[in-house]
Amino acid sequence: MLAIQRLKEIENILNEKGSVVISSLSKQFKVSEETIRRDLDKLEKTKVLKRVRGGAYLQSESDKQVPLEIREKIYLTEKQEIADKCIEFIEDGDTIMIDSSTTAVCVAQNIHKYQKKVTVITNSLKVVEEFQDSKWVKVICVGGGLRKRTKSFIGNQALNQLDSLHANKAFISCTAVNKKFGATDDSERESEIRKKMISNSEKFFLIVDGTKFDNLESHLICKLDEIDVIVTEEKLSDEWEEIFEKVKVEIKYV
């Protein structure tokens, strides 16, 4: 296939699916991943798509979040390492809030893998699917409007259901962690869900990879002193460690 034909096919796939993953395109077109990266770079210059690590997607004015299909492929090792650490803090009998982040989905996969006998409260369709055949996990899924890019339920209906639900532990991620403002998100509706999960849980674990620190998004999830435990795979700077020590936040490294 000529390069110009491949570019057209990639554009067609984008228009149909909304996003593409480099590794999948490489296999489909039987070319190297580097060739696909160059193709995507060319398409980005024509403003057809938005490039991110691992793939590309069509931008939407109503939802600028990177689609789940791409986020599942990036920093996967780091997310799995964080999830492996989280399982140390989950005990049989726990009731757990889990959000719709890809890191939280990895935590759900570990709960299933280690056959933890827990109750999981979530707004994530992916988490629900993870436990659909589980003998050990009771699942409570809050309903509401489906955010297709994240396969999560958001909005007032979901918030109202969370009002009457409580957990002893919450495993929540975010888009960015800022020294001044705390944990923030790029989605107002998603941040509202995360806030409610945190407020309705006895202990809050913020599960974030090292790329999230020293960034800032528009919507506040929580202040730093509202976090009980940070779980991350990369050693933080001395400055960050001093900040968390000051506000009495535990840091758990993988």
Coordinates of N, CA, C and O in Angstrom, one line a residue, residues 74-89 102-107 109-110 113-114 171 207-210 230-235 252-254:
I74 N -0.8 3.4 27.4 CA 0.3 4.2 27.8 C 0.6 4.1 29.3 O -0.3 4.0 30.1
Y75 N 1.9 4.1 29.6 CA 2.4 3.9 31.0 C 1.8 2.7 31.6 O 1.5 2.7 32.8
L76 N 1.5 1.6 30.8 CA 0.8 0.5 31.4 C 1.7 -0.2 32.5 O 1.1 -0.6 33.5
T77 N 3.0 -0.3 32.3 CA 3.8 -1.0 33.3 C 3.7 -0.2 34.6 O 3.6 -0.8 35.7
E78 N 3.8 1.1 34.5 CA 3.7 1.9 35.8 C 2.4 1.7 36.5 O 2.3 1.6 37.7
K79 N 1.3 1.7 35.7 CA 0.0 1.5 36.3 C -0.2 0.2 36.9 O -0.8 0.1 38.0
Q80 N 0.4 -0.8 36.3 CA 0.3 -2.2 36.9 C 1.1 -2.3 38.1 O 0.7 -3.0 39.1
E81 N 2.3 -1.6 38.2 CA 3.1 -1.6 39.4 C 2.4 -1.0 40.5 O 2.4 -1.4 41.7
I82 N 1.7 0.2 40.2 CA 0.9 0.9 41.3 C -0.2 0.0 41.8 O -0.4 -0.1 43.0
A83 N -0.9 -0.7 40.9 CA -1.9 -1.6 41.2 C -1.4 -2.8 42.1 O -2.1 -3.2 43.0
D84 N -0.2 -3.3 41.8 CA 0.4 -4.3 42.6 C 0.6 -3.9 44.0 O 0.4 -4.7 45.0
K85 N 1.0 -2.6 44.2 CA 1.2 -2.1 45.5 C -0.1 -1.9 46.2 O -0.2 -2.2 47.5
C86 N -1.1 -1.4 45.5 CA -2.5 -1.2 46.1 C -3.1 -2.4 46.7 O -3.8 -2.4 47.8
I87 N -2.8 -3.6 46.1 CA -3.5 -4.8 46.6 C -3.0 -5.1 48.0 O -3.7 -5.8 48.8
E88 N -1.9 -4.6 48.4 CA -1.4 -4.8 49.8 C -2.3 -4.2 50.8 O -2.3 -4.6 52.0
F89 N -3.1 -3.2 50.4 CA -3.9 -2.4 51.3 C -5.4 -2.8 51.3 O -6.2 -2.2 51.9
T102 N -7.7 4.6 34.3 CA -7.1 3.4 33.8 C -6.2 2.7 34.9 O -6.1 1.5 35.0
T103 N -5.7 3.5 35.8 CA -4.9 3.0 36.9 C -5.9 2.2 37.9 O -5.5 1.2 38.4
A104 N -7.0 2.8 38.1 CA -8.0 2.1 39.0 C -8.5 0.9 38.4 O -8.8 -0.1 39.1
V105 N -8.6 0.8 37.0 CA -9.0 -0.4 36.4 C -8.0 -1.5 36.6 O -8.3 -2.7 36.8
C106 N -6.7 -1.1 36.6 CA -5.6 -2.1 37.0 C -5.8 -2.6 38.4 O -5.5 -3.8 38.7
V107 N -6.2 -1.7 39.3 CA -6.5 -2.2 40.7 C -7.6 -3.2 40.7 O -7.5 -4.2 41.4
Q109 N -8.5 -5.2 38.3 CA -8.0 -6.4 37.7 C -7.2 -7.2 38.8 O -7.3 -8.5 38.8
N110 N -6.5 -6.5 39.7 CA -5.7 -7.2 40.7 C -6.7 -7.8 41.8 O -6.5 -8.9 42.3
K113 N -7.8 -10.9 40.3 CA -6.8 -11.9 40.2 C -6.5 -12.5 41.5 O -6.3 -13.8 41.6
Y114 N -6.5 -11.8 42.6 CA -6.2 -12.3 43.9 C -7.4 -12.7 44.7 O -7.4 -13.1 45.9
F171 N -9.9 4.3 46.0 CA -8.7 4.3 45.2 C -9.0 5.2 44.0 O -9.8 4.8 43.1
I207 N -3.8 7.3 43.6 CA -3.0 6.4 42.8 C -2.6 7.1 41.5 O -3.4 7.2 40.6
V208 N -1.3 7.5 41.4 CA -0.9 8.3 40.3 C 0.5 8.0 39.9 O 1.4 7.8 40.7
D209 N 0.8 7.9 38.6 CA 2.2 7.7 38.1 C 2.9 9.0 38.1 O 2.3 10.1 38.3
G210 N 4.2 8.9 37.9 CA 5.1 10.1 38.1 C 4.9 11.2 37.1 O 5.3 12.4 37.4
I230 N -0.5 8.5 49.2 CA -0.1 8.5 47.8 C 0.5 7.2 47.4 O 1.5 6.8 48.1
V231 N 0.1 6.6 46.3 CA 0.8 5.4 45.8 C 1.3 5.8 44.4 O 0.5 6.1 43.5
T232 N 2.6 5.7 44.2 CA 3.2 6.1 42.9 C 4.5 5.2 42.7 O 5.0 4.6 43.6
E233 N 4.9 5.1 41.4 CA 6.0 4.2 41.1 C 7.3 4.9 41.0 O 8.4 4.2 41.0
E234 N 7.3 6.2 41.0 CA 8.6 7.0 40.8 C 8.9 7.8 42.1 O 8.0 8.5 42.6
K235 N 10.1 7.7 42.5 CA 10.5 8.5 43.7 C 10.3 10.0 43.5 O 10.8 10.5 42.5
K252 N 3.6 5.8 49.5 CA 4.0 4.4 49.3 C 4.5 4.2 47.9 O 3.8 4.5 46.9
Y253 N 5.8 3.8 47.8 CA 6.4 3.6 46.5 C 6.3 2.1 46.1 O 6.3 1.3 47.0
V254 N 6.2 1.8 44.9 CA 6.1 0.4 44.4 C 7.4 -0.3 44.6 O 8.5 0.4 44.7

